[in-house]
Short mmCIF file of C-alpha atoms and ligand atoms in Angstrom, two decimals:
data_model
loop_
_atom_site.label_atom_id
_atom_site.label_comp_id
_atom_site.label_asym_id
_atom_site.label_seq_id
_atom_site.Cartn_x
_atom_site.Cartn_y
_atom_site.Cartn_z
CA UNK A 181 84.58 99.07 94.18
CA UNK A 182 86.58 101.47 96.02
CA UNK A 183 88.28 100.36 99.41
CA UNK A 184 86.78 102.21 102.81
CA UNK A 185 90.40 103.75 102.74
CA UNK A 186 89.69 105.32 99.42
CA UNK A 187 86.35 106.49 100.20
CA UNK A 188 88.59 108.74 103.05
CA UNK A 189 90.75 109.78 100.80
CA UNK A 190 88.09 111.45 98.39
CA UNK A 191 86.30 112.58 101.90
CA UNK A 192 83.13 109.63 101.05
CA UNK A 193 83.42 109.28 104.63
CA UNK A 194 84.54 111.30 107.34
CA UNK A 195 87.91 110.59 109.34
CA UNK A 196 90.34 111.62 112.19
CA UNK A 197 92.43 112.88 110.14
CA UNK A 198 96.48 114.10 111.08
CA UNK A 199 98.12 114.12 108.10
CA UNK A 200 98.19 114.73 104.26
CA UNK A 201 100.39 114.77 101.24
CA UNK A 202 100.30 113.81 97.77
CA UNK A 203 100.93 110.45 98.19
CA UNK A 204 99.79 109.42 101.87
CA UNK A 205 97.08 110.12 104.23
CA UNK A 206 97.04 109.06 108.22
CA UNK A 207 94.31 109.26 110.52
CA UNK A 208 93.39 107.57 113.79
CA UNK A 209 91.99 103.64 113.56
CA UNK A 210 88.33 103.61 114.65
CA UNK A 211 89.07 100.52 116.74
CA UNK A 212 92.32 101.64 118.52
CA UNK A 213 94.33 99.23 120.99
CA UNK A 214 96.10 102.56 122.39
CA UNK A 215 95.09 106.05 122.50
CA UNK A 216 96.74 107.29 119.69
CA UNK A 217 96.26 104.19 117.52
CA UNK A 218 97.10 106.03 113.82
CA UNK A 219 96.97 104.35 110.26
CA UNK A 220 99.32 105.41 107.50
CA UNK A 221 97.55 104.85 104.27
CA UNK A 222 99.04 105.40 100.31
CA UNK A 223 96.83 107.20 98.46
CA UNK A 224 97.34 104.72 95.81
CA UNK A 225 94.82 101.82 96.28
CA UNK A 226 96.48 98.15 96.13
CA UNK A 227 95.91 95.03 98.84
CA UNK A 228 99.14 93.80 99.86
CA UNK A 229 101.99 97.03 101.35
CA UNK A 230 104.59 95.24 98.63
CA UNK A 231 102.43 95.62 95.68
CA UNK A 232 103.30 99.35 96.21
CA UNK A 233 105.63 100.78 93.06
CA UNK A 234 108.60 101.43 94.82
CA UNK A 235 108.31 104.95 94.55
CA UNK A 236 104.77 104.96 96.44
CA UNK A 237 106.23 102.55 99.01
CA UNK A 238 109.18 104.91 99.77
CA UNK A 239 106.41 107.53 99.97
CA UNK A 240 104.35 105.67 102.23
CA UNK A 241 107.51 104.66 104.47
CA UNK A 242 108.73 108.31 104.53
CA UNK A 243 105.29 109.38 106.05
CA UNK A 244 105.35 106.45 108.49
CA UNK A 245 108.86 107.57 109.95
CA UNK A 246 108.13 111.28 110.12
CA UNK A 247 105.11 110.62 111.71
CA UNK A 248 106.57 108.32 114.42
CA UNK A 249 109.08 110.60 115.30
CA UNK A 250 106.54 113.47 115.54
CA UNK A 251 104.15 111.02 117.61
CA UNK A 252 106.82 110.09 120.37
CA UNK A 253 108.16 113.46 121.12
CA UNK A 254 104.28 114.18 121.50
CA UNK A 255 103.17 111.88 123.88
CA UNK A 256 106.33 110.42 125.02
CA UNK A 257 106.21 107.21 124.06
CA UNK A 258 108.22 104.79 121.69
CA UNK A 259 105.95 104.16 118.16
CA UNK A 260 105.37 100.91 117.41
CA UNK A 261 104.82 99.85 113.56
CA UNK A 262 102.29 97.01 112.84
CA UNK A 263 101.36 95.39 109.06
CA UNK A 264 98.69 93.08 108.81
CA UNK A 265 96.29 94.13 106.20
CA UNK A 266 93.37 91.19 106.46
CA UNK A 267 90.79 93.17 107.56
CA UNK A 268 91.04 96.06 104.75
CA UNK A 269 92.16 95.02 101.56
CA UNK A 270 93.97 98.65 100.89
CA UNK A 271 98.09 98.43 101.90
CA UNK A 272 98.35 100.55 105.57
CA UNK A 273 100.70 100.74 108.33
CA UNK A 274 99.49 100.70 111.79
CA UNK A 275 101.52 103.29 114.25
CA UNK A 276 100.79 102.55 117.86
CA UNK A 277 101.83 104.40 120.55
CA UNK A 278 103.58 102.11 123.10
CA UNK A 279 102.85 101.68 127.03
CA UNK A 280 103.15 98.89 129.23
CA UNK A 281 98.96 97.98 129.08
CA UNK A 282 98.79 97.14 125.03
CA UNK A 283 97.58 94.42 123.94
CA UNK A 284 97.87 93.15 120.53
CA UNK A 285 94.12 93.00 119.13
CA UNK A 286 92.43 94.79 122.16
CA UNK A 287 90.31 97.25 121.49
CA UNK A 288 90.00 100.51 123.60
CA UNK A 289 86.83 102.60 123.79
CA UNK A 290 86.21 106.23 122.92
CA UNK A 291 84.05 109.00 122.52
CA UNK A 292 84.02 111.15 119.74
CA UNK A 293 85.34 114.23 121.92
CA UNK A 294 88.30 111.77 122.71
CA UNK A 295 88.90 110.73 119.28
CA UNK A 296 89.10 114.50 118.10
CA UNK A 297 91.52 115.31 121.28
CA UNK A 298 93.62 112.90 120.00
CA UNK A 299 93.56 113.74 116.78
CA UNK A 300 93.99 117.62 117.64
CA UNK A 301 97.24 116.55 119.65
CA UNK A 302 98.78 114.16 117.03
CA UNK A 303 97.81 116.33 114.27
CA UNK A 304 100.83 117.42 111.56
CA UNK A 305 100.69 120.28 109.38
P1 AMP B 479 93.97 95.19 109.25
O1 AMP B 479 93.48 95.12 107.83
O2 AMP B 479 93.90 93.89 109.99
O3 AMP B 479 95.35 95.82 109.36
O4 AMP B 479 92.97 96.14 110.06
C1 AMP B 479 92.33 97.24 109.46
C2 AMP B 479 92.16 98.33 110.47
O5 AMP B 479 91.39 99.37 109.87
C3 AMP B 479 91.42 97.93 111.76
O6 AMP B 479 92.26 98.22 112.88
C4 AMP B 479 90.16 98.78 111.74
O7 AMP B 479 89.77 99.20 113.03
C5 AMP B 479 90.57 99.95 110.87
N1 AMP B 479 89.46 100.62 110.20
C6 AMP B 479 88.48 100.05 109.46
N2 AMP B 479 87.63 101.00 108.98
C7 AMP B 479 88.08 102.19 109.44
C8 AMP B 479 87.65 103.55 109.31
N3 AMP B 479 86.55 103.87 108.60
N4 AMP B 479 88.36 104.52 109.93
C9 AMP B 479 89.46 104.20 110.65
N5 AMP B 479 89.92 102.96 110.82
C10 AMP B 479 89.26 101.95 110.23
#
């Protein structure tokens, strides 16, 4: 069965979505612990980030960096990275905008008008 990060991918289910190639997606986690709380996902479904082929990984890491840089001289903040991976069994990096009130594992509340003004700011064409 196909991962709830695949079903984005093929547009099953609907996402905040920022960015796109051929290889990676990244849209915002449902369940962020900062405004701005974005997950970098490979297209290419496996569990663990090193089962990646390298070339995917590289892919995947590429995205991640870009997308850090873009998302600190956009809100102003330093991006953190995060890998944990035992809550969705498809490899994804979390990318978490840093201020002083974060809190590993805390989980922030927002409306679906916040979500897309997030998304609208962050967003990378
Ligand atoms: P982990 O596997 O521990 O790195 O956590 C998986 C992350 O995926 C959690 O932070 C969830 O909030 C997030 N997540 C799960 N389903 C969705 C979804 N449909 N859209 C966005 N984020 C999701």
């Amino acid at each position: 069965m196909s991962s709830i990060f695949t079903k984005i991918i093929n547009g099953e289910i609907p996402s905040y979505k920022i960015y796109e190639d051929d290889k990676t997606i990244a849209f915002l986690d449902i369940n962020p612990e900062t405004k701005g709380h974005v997950l970098v996902v490979p297209k290419l479904e496996v569990d663990k980030i090193y089962d990646l082929p390298d070339e995917d990984f590289d892919a995947l890491m590429h995205t991640v960096k870009k997308l850090s840089i873009h998302m600190e001289k956009t809100l102003g903040k330093r991006t953190l990275w995060k890998v944990i991976g035992t809550d969705v069994p498809h490899a994804h990096v979390h990318l978490l905008p840093y201020d002083e009130t974060w809190e590993h594992g805390r989980t922030l509340k927002l409306t679906p008008e916040e979500f897309e003004e997030i998304r609208q700011t962050l967003e990378l064409k």
